[in-house]
Amino acid sequence: MTTSKKKTIKWGFFIFFIPVFLWLSLLIILPQLELLRLSFMSTGKPGFTFKNYLAFFREPIYWLTFVRTAMYSILVTFIVMAIALPVSFYITKIARVKASGFLMVLLLVPFWVSELIRVYGWMILLRESGVINQVLVNLGLFKQPVEMLYNDATMIMGLVYTSMLFMVIPIIGVMESLDDSLIEAAYDLGAKKITIWRTIIIPYCMSGIISGAIIVFMLVLGSYLTPNLMGGKNSLWFTEQIYNQIIIYFNWNQGAAFGFLLLILSSLIIWVFLKISGQDLKKVIK
Amino acid sequence: MKRRPSFSRSVFFTTIFFLSLPLFVLVLYSFNESKSGSWTGFSVRWYVKLFTGSPQLWHAFGNSAIVALSSALVATVIGTLGAVAVNWYKFRLRKYLRTITFLPMILPEIIIGVSLLIFFAGIGLRLSLFTVFVAHVSFNLPFVFLLVLARLEEFDISIIEAARDLGASETQTLLRVILPISMPGIVSGFLTAVTLSLEDFVITFFVTGPGATTLPLYVYSAIRFGVSPVINALSVVMILGTVVLTWSTRNFLKYIAAK
């Protein structure tokens, strides 16, 4: 579609244009700018200051949480990738065509349910008086119940659980178009499975993997519920630091600075992902 | 292509098991007689309590329903108008409009929540169900906009020109051609907006005020501060609700696409 075919502006145009323009400018763009401004301010003192950003680097608890959150988000992204590849491969290449529709529904249904309820399901399973403990104690495998919630491993599992679909869908999208005969030919020529994965399947699916990785990373980095409900006292997520500053300490300037640091980190890592793969962000989100 | 028992198959079925286990346990334990993790017998008492003895929960549900429907409606109207503007007219701010509709989808939710909280405080707006509504429209709008725009863009624009050449007025073209064309996008946009709004926790968390608890907020505090099996029963009802809603949305869209 060429732009030359588009109509030129008449006043009726503004009925279409003005509402969305005003709404998003006022309620998305303006608040972001205000957040940025606040992050360079200090309560009670006029003028600009870098105090809030300096506090982040001076206070180890802040930047350690930040680094840990980033590291764990990358770790979760890789775990999700490692699971999503064989899962997508099974559904597109191995499962019978008739079955794959049903299997896809099995895969999707858990993600139709809200994150809060899925996390709650895990809490019922894992908590000290929870289902798994009951079963293990009754079987005599455990002498007494063990608290399996509130630690890093459980939290990471929860994050993998809540974000997995966003890797599976883009990979399936790409893998569907991979020609089976390529894999068959490699088999016939004596290639090992690992070689086939490394030289055929993974390179072919790279665009899907990168899209999935970016979405998963963004979601995990910015997630609040799962770390908050499944993580322990020592597994604070950076979003919880933001929450603490804003709601508990009522230090909005500090919270605003943290918010921007989170934004910078997520944009930076996404930019690196895109650079490595040479992709376009708009394509990725679609 | 069928091969010997594969690694992929075992990962696949382990994953399915892992994905459905917590949901299965929720359903099972919602029928458990006792409050604790051990199974003491079948009972529907938590369902009875859910439907008859939980006024606060239903108040929260009411709030959620009001916010979801109203914000989805407003987002759908504004988003559709915007998509038509971008598709139909040429103007200087098109690029800007595409960027700002894209932004809320990539910003971390917590940043949208915090910035709106600060903004509302800055303009002196008291936190209430109204601020929740405004916030929900803001994050729903881009989804409706993009879904309607995608629908319009995949359609041949010459049909609009044909309508104009055959003498249809601008209003007629809009109502008789563009509106029907974009209907599947509008419907899926609206339903997506309702779902997103019903499920949102983080943004609502920051912009809600006294008395304006939504269902996810209620569930969160119930989970956080003590376990009540009523929440299990509620979860099952919500699981059923979302599955039915999503299922019918998908079939409805398929039906429209097939027409």
CSV table of N, CA and C in Angstrom, one decimal, chain B residues 119-235:
chain,number,residue,atom,x,y,z
B,119,PHE,N,2.1,10.5,38.4
B,119,PHE,CA,1.4,11.4,37.6
B,119,PHE,C,0.0,11.8,38.2
B,120,PHE,N,-0.7,10.8,38.7
B,120,PHE,CA,-2.0,11.1,39.4
B,120,PHE,C,-1.8,11.9,40.6
B,121,ALA,N,-0.8,11.6,41.4
B,121,ALA,CA,-0.5,12.4,42.6
B,121,ALA,C,-0.2,13.8,42.1
B,122,GLY,N,0.6,14.0,41.1
B,122,GLY,CA,1.1,15.3,40.6
B,122,GLY,C,-0.1,16.2,40.2
B,123,ILE,N,-1.1,15.6,39.5
B,123,ILE,CA,-2.2,16.4,39.1
B,123,ILE,C,-3.4,16.4,40.2
B,124,GLY,N,-3.1,15.8,41.3
B,124,GLY,CA,-4.0,15.9,42.4
B,124,GLY,C,-5.3,15.0,42.3
B,125,LEU,N,-5.1,14.0,41.5
B,125,LEU,CA,-6.3,13.1,41.3
B,125,LEU,C,-6.2,12.0,42.4
B,126,ARG,N,-7.3,11.9,43.2
B,126,ARG,CA,-7.3,10.9,44.3
B,126,ARG,C,-7.4,9.5,43.7
B,127,LEU,N,-6.7,8.5,44.3
B,127,LEU,CA,-6.7,7.2,43.8
B,127,LEU,C,-8.0,6.5,44.1
B,128,SER,N,-8.6,5.9,43.1
B,128,SER,CA,-9.9,5.3,43.2
B,128,SER,C,-10.1,4.3,42.1
B,129,LEU,N,-11.4,3.8,42.0
B,129,LEU,CA,-11.6,3.0,40.8
B,129,LEU,C,-11.5,3.7,39.5
B,130,PHE,N,-11.7,5.0,39.6
B,130,PHE,CA,-11.5,5.8,38.3
B,130,PHE,C,-10.1,5.8,37.9
B,131,THR,N,-9.1,6.0,38.8
B,131,THR,CA,-7.7,6.0,38.3
B,131,THR,C,-7.3,4.6,37.8
B,132,VAL,N,-7.9,3.5,38.4
B,132,VAL,CA,-7.7,2.2,37.9
B,132,VAL,C,-8.2,2.1,36.5
B,133,PHE,N,-9.4,2.6,36.2
B,133,PHE,CA,-10.0,2.6,34.9
B,133,PHE,C,-9.1,3.3,33.9
B,134,VAL,N,-8.6,4.5,34.3
B,134,VAL,CA,-7.7,5.3,33.4
B,134,VAL,C,-6.4,4.5,33.1
B,135,ALA,N,-5.9,3.9,34.1
B,135,ALA,CA,-4.6,3.1,33.9
B,135,ALA,C,-4.9,1.9,32.9
B,136,HIS,N,-6.0,1.3,33.1
B,136,HIS,CA,-6.3,0.1,32.3
B,136,HIS,C,-6.6,0.5,30.8
B,137,VAL,N,-7.3,1.6,30.6
B,137,VAL,CA,-7.4,2.1,29.2
B,137,VAL,C,-6.0,2.3,28.6
B,138,SER,N,-5.1,2.9,29.4
B,138,SER,CA,-3.8,3.2,28.9
B,138,SER,C,-3.0,2.0,28.4
B,139,PHE,N,-3.1,0.9,29.2
B,139,PHE,CA,-2.3,-0.2,28.7
B,139,PHE,C,-3.1,-1.1,27.8
B,140,ASN,N,-4.4,-1.0,27.7
B,140,ASN,CA,-5.2,-1.7,26.7
B,140,ASN,C,-5.2,-1.1,25.3
B,141,LEU,N,-5.2,0.2,25.3
B,141,LEU,CA,-5.3,0.9,24.1
B,141,LEU,C,-4.3,0.4,23.0
B,142,PRO,N,-3.0,0.2,23.3
B,142,PRO,CA,-2.1,-0.2,22.2
B,142,PRO,C,-2.5,-1.6,21.6
B,143,PHE,N,-3.0,-2.5,22.4
B,143,PHE,CA,-3.4,-3.8,21.9
B,143,PHE,C,-4.5,-3.7,20.9
B,144,VAL,N,-5.5,-2.9,21.3
B,144,VAL,CA,-6.7,-2.7,20.3
B,144,VAL,C,-6.2,-2.0,19.1
B,145,PHE,N,-5.4,-1.0,19.2
B,145,PHE,CA,-4.9,-0.2,18.1
B,145,PHE,C,-4.1,-1.1,17.1
B,146,LEU,N,-3.2,-2.0,17.7
B,146,LEU,CA,-2.4,-2.8,16.8
B,146,LEU,C,-3.2,-3.9,16.1
B,147,LEU,N,-4.2,-4.5,16.9
B,147,LEU,CA,-5.0,-5.5,16.3
B,147,LEU,C,-5.9,-5.0,15.1
B,148,VAL,N,-6.5,-3.8,15.4
B,148,VAL,CA,-7.3,-3.3,14.3
B,148,VAL,C,-6.5,-2.8,13.1
B,149,LEU,N,-5.3,-2.2,13.4
B,149,LEU,CA,-4.5,-1.8,12.3
B,149,LEU,C,-4.0,-3.0,11.5
B,150,ALA,N,-3.6,-4.0,12.2
B,150,ALA,CA,-3.1,-5.2,11.4
B,150,ALA,C,-4.2,-5.7,10.5
B,151,ARG,N,-5.5,-5.7,11.0
B,151,ARG,CA,-6.6,-6.2,10.2
B,151,ARG,C,-6.8,-5.2,9.0
B,152,LEU,N,-6.7,-3.9,9.2
B,152,LEU,CA,-6.9,-3.0,8.1
B,152,LEU,C,-5.8,-3.1,7.1
B,153,GLU,N,-4.6,-3.3,7.6
B,153,GLU,CA,-3.4,-3.4,6.6
B,153,GLU,C,-3.4,-4.6,5.8
B,154,GLU,N,-4.0,-5.7,6.3
B,154,GLU,CA,-4.0,-6.9,5.4
B,154,GLU,C,-5.1,-6.8,4.4
B,155,PHE,N,-5.9,-5.8,4.5
B,155,PHE,CA,-7.0,-5.7,3.5
B,155,PHE,C,-6.6,-4.8,2.4
B,156,ASP,N,-7.1,-5.1,1.2
B,156,ASP,CA,-6.8,-4.3,0.0
B,156,ASP,C,-7.5,-3.0,0.1
B,157,ILE,N,-6.7,-1.9,0.0
B,157,ILE,CA,-7.2,-0.6,0.2
B,157,ILE,C,-8.1,-0.1,-1.0
B,158,SER,N,-7.9,-0.9,-2.2
B,158,SER,CA,-8.6,-0.4,-3.4
B,158,SER,C,-10.1,-0.6,-3.2
B,159,ILE,N,-10.5,-1.4,-2.2
B,159,ILE,CA,-12.0,-1.6,-2.0
B,159,ILE,C,-12.5,-0.2,-1.4
B,160,ILE,N,-11.7,0.5,-0.7
B,160,ILE,CA,-12.2,1.8,-0.1
B,160,ILE,C,-12.3,2.8,-1.3
B,161,GLU,N,-11.2,2.7,-2.1
B,161,GLU,CA,-11.2,3.6,-3.3
B,161,GLU,C,-12.4,3.3,-4.2
B,162,ALA,N,-12.7,2.1,-4.4
B,162,ALA,CA,-13.9,1.7,-5.2
B,162,ALA,C,-15.1,2.3,-4.7
B,163,ALA,N,-15.3,2.2,-3.3
B,163,ALA,CA,-16.5,2.7,-2.7
B,163,ALA,C,-16.6,4.2,-2.9
B,164,ARG,N,-15.4,4.9,-2.8
B,164,ARG,CA,-15.4,6.4,-3.0
B,164,ARG,C,-15.7,6.7,-4.5
B,165,ASP,N,-15.1,5.9,-5.4
B,165,ASP,CA,-15.4,6.2,-6.9
B,165,ASP,C,-16.8,6.0,-7.2
B,166,LEU,N,-17.5,5.0,-6.5
B,166,LEU,CA,-18.9,4.7,-6.9
B,166,LEU,C,-19.8,5.7,-6.2
B,167,GLY,N,-19.2,6.7,-5.5
B,167,GLY,CA,-20.0,7.8,-5.0
B,167,GLY,C,-20.4,7.7,-3.5
B,168,ALA,N,-19.8,6.8,-2.8
B,168,ALA,CA,-20.1,6.7,-1.3
B,168,ALA,C,-19.5,8.0,-0.6
B,169,SER,N,-20.2,8.5,0.3
B,169,SER,CA,-19.7,9.6,1.0
B,169,SER,C,-18.6,9.1,2.0
B,170,GLU,N,-17.9,10.0,2.7
B,170,GLU,CA,-16.9,9.6,3.6
B,170,GLU,C,-17.5,8.8,4.8
B,171,THR,N,-18.7,9.3,5.3
B,171,THR,CA,-19.3,8.6,6.4
B,171,THR,C,-19.8,7.2,5.9
B,172,GLN,N,-20.4,7.2,4.7
B,172,GLN,CA,-20.8,5.9,4.2
B,172,GLN,C,-19.7,4.9,4.1
B,173,THR,N,-18.6,5.4,3.5
B,173,THR,CA,-17.4,4.5,3.4
B,173,THR,C,-17.0,4.0,4.7
B,174,LEU,N,-17.0,4.9,5.7
B,174,LEU,CA,-16.5,4.5,7.0
B,174,LEU,C,-17.4,3.4,7.7
B,175,LEU,N,-18.8,3.7,7.6
B,175,LEU,CA,-19.7,2.8,8.3
B,175,LEU,C,-20.0,1.5,7.5
B,176,ARG,N,-20.0,1.6,6.1
B,176,ARG,CA,-20.4,0.4,5.3
B,176,ARG,C,-19.2,-0.4,4.9
B,177,VAL,N,-18.0,0.2,4.8
B,177,VAL,CA,-16.8,-0.5,4.3
B,177,VAL,C,-15.8,-0.7,5.4
B,178,ILE,N,-15.3,0.4,6.0
B,178,ILE,CA,-14.2,0.2,6.9
B,178,ILE,C,-14.6,-0.5,8.2
B,179,LEU,N,-15.7,-0.1,8.7
B,179,LEU,CA,-16.1,-0.7,10.0
B,179,LEU,C,-16.3,-2.3,9.8
B,180,PRO,N,-17.1,-2.7,8.8
B,180,PRO,CA,-17.2,-4.2,8.7
B,180,PRO,C,-15.8,-4.9,8.5
B,181,ILE,N,-15.0,-4.2,7.7
B,181,ILE,CA,-13.7,-4.9,7.4
B,181,ILE,C,-12.9,-5.0,8.7
B,182,SER,N,-12.9,-4.0,9.6
B,182,SER,CA,-12.1,-4.1,10.8
B,182,SER,C,-12.8,-4.8,11.9
B,183,MET,N,-14.0,-5.3,11.7
B,183,MET,CA,-14.8,-5.9,12.8
B,183,MET,C,-14.0,-7.0,13.6
B,184,PRO,N,-13.4,-8.0,12.8
B,184,PRO,CA,-12.7,-9.0,13.6
B,184,PRO,C,-11.6,-8.4,14.4
B,185,GLY,N,-10.9,-7.4,13.9
B,185,GLY,CA,-9.8,-6.8,14.7
B,185,GLY,C,-10.4,-6.1,15.9
B,186,ILE,N,-11.6,-5.4,15.8
B,186,ILE,CA,-12.2,-4.7,16.9
B,186,ILE,C,-12.7,-5.7,17.9
B,187,VAL,N,-13.3,-6.8,17.5
B,187,VAL,CA,-13.8,-7.8,18.5
B,187,VAL,C,-12.6,-8.4,19.2
B,188,SER,N,-11.6,-8.8,18.5
B,188,SER,CA,-10.5,-9.5,19.2
B,188,SER,C,-9.7,-8.5,20.1
B,189,GLY,N,-9.7,-7.2,19.6
B,189,GLY,CA,-9.1,-6.2,20.5
B,189,GLY,C,-9.9,-6.0,21.8
B,190,PHE,N,-11.2,-5.9,21.7
B,190,PHE,CA,-12.0,-5.8,22.8
B,190,PHE,C,-11.9,-6.9,23.8
B,191,LEU,N,-11.9,-8.2,23.3
B,191,LEU,CA,-11.8,-9.3,24.2
B,191,LEU,C,-10.4,-9.4,24.8
B,192,THR,N,-9.3,-9.1,24.0
B,192,THR,CA,-8.0,-9.0,24.6
B,192,THR,C,-7.9,-8.0,25.7
B,193,ALA,N,-8.6,-6.9,25.5
B,193,ALA,CA,-8.5,-5.8,26.5
B,193,ALA,C,-9.3,-6.3,27.8
B,194,VAL,N,-10.4,-6.9,27.6
B,194,VAL,CA,-11.1,-7.4,28.8
B,194,VAL,C,-10.3,-8.4,29.6
B,195,THR,N,-9.6,-9.3,28.9
B,195,THR,CA,-8.8,-10.3,29.5
B,195,THR,C,-7.6,-9.7,30.2
B,196,LEU,N,-6.9,-8.8,29.5
B,196,LEU,CA,-5.8,-8.1,30.1
B,196,LEU,C,-6.2,-7.4,31.4
B,197,SER,N,-7.3,-6.7,31.3
B,197,SER,CA,-7.8,-5.9,32.4
B,197,SER,C,-8.1,-6.8,33.6
B,198,LEU,N,-8.8,-7.9,33.3
B,198,LEU,CA,-9.3,-8.8,34.4
B,198,LEU,C,-8.1,-9.4,35.1
B,199,GLU,N,-7.0,-9.6,34.4
B,199,GLU,CA,-5.8,-10.2,35.0
B,199,GLU,C,-4.8,-9.3,35.6
B,200,ASP,N,-4.9,-8.0,35.2
B,200,ASP,CA,-3.8,-7.2,35.7
B,200,ASP,C,-3.6,-7.1,37.2
B,201,PHE,N,-2.4,-7.2,37.6
B,201,PHE,CA,-2.1,-7.1,39.0
B,201,PHE,C,-1.2,-5.9,39.3
B,202,VAL,N,-0.1,-5.9,38.7
B,202,VAL,CA,1.0,-4.9,39.0
B,202,VAL,C,0.6,-3.5,38.9
B,203,ILE,N,0.0,-3.1,37.7
B,203,ILE,CA,-0.3,-1.7,37.5
B,203,ILE,C,-1.4,-1.3,38.4
B,204,THR,N,-2.5,-2.2,38.5
B,204,THR,CA,-3.6,-1.9,39.4
B,204,THR,C,-3.1,-1.6,40.9
B,205,PHE,N,-2.2,-2.5,41.3
B,205,PHE,CA,-1.6,-2.4,42.6
B,205,PHE,C,-1.1,-1.0,43.0
B,206,PHE,N,-0.6,-0.3,42.0
B,206,PHE,CA,0.0,1.0,42.3
B,206,PHE,C,-1.1,2.1,42.2
B,207,VAL,N,-2.1,2.0,41.3
B,207,VAL,CA,-3.0,3.1,41.1
B,207,VAL,C,-4.4,2.9,41.8
B,208,THR,N,-4.5,1.9,42.6
B,208,THR,CA,-5.8,1.7,43.2
B,208,THR,C,-5.9,2.4,44.6
B,209,GLY,N,-7.1,2.8,44.9
B,209,GLY,CA,-7.3,3.5,46.1
B,209,GLY,C,-8.2,2.7,47.1
B,210,PRO,N,-8.5,3.3,48.2
B,210,PRO,CA,-9.4,2.6,49.2
B,210,PRO,C,-10.7,2.2,48.6
B,211,GLY,N,-11.1,1.0,48.9
B,211,GLY,CA,-12.4,0.5,48.4
B,211,GLY,C,-12.4,0.1,47.0
B,212,ALA,N,-11.3,0.3,46.3
B,212,ALA,CA,-11.2,-0.1,44.8
B,212,ALA,C,-10.4,-1.3,44.6
B,213,THR,N,-10.5,-2.3,45.5
B,213,THR,CA,-9.8,-3.5,45.3
B,213,THR,C,-10.4,-4.3,44.1
B,214,THR,N,-9.5,-4.8,43.2
B,214,THR,CA,-10.0,-5.6,42.2
B,214,THR,C,-9.8,-7.1,42.5
B,215,LEU,N,-10.3,-8.0,41.7
B,215,LEU,CA,-10.2,-9.4,42.1
B,215,LEU,C,-8.8,-9.9,42.2
B,216,PRO,N,-7.9,-9.6,41.3
B,216,PRO,CA,-6.5,-10.1,41.4
B,216,PRO,C,-5.9,-9.5,42.7
B,217,LEU,N,-6.2,-8.3,43.1
B,217,LEU,CA,-5.6,-7.7,44.3
B,217,LEU,C,-6.1,-8.5,45.5
B,218,TYR,N,-7.4,-8.8,45.5
B,218,TYR,CA,-8.0,-9.5,46.6
B,218,TYR,C,-7.4,-10.9,46.7
B,219,VAL,N,-7.2,-11.6,45.6
B,219,VAL,CA,-6.6,-12.9,45.6
B,219,VAL,C,-5.2,-12.8,46.1
B,220,TYR,N,-4.5,-11.8,45.7
B,220,TYR,CA,-3.1,-11.7,46.1
B,220,TYR,C,-3.0,-11.5,47.6
B,221,SER,N,-3.8,-10.7,48.2
B,221,SER,CA,-3.7,-10.5,49.7
B,221,SER,C,-4.2,-11.8,50.4
B,222,ALA,N,-5.2,-12.4,49.8
B,222,ALA,CA,-5.6,-13.7,50.4
B,222,ALA,C,-4.5,-14.7,50.4
B,223,ILE,N,-3.7,-14.8,49.4
B,223,ILE,CA,-2.6,-15.8,49.3
B,223,ILE,C,-1.5,-15.3,50.2
B,224,ARG,N,-1.2,-14.1,50.2
B,224,ARG,CA,-0.1,-13.5,50.9
B,224,ARG,C,-0.3,-13.7,52.4
B,225,PHE,N,-1.4,-13.4,52.9
B,225,PHE,CA,-1.6,-13.4,54.3
B,225,PHE,C,-2.6,-14.5,54.8
B,226,GLY,N,-2.1,-15.7,54.6
B,226,GLY,CA,-2.9,-16.9,55.1
B,226,GLY,C,-3.6,-17.5,53.9
B,227,VAL,N,-3.8,-18.8,54.1
B,227,VAL,CA,-4.4,-19.6,53.0
B,227,VAL,C,-5.8,-20.0,53.3
B,228,SER,N,-6.7,-19.7,52.4
B,228,SER,CA,-8.0,-20.1,52.6
B,228,SER,C,-8.4,-20.9,51.4
B,229,PRO,N,-9.0,-22.1,51.6
B,229,PRO,CA,-9.4,-23.0,50.5
B,229,PRO,C,-10.5,-22.3,49.6
B,230,VAL,N,-11.1,-21.2,50.1
B,230,VAL,CA,-12.1,-20.5,49.3
B,230,VAL,C,-11.4,-20.0,48.0
B,231,ILE,N,-10.1,-19.6,48.2
B,231,ILE,CA,-9.3,-19.2,47.0
B,231,ILE,C,-9.1,-20.3,46.0
B,232,ASN,N,-9.0,-21.6,46.5
B,232,ASN,CA,-8.9,-22.7,45.6
B,232,ASN,C,-10.1,-22.8,44.8
B,233,ALA,N,-11.3,-22.7,45.4
B,233,ALA,CA,-12.5,-22.8,44.7
B,233,ALA,C,-12.6,-21.7,43.7
B,234,LEU,N,-12.3,-20.5,44.1
B,234,LEU,CA,-12.3,-19.3,43.2
B,234,LEU,C,-11.4,-19.5,42.1
B,235,SER,N,-10.2,-20.1,42.3
B,235,SER,CA,-9.2,-20.3,41.2
B,235,SER,C,-9.8,-21.2,40.2
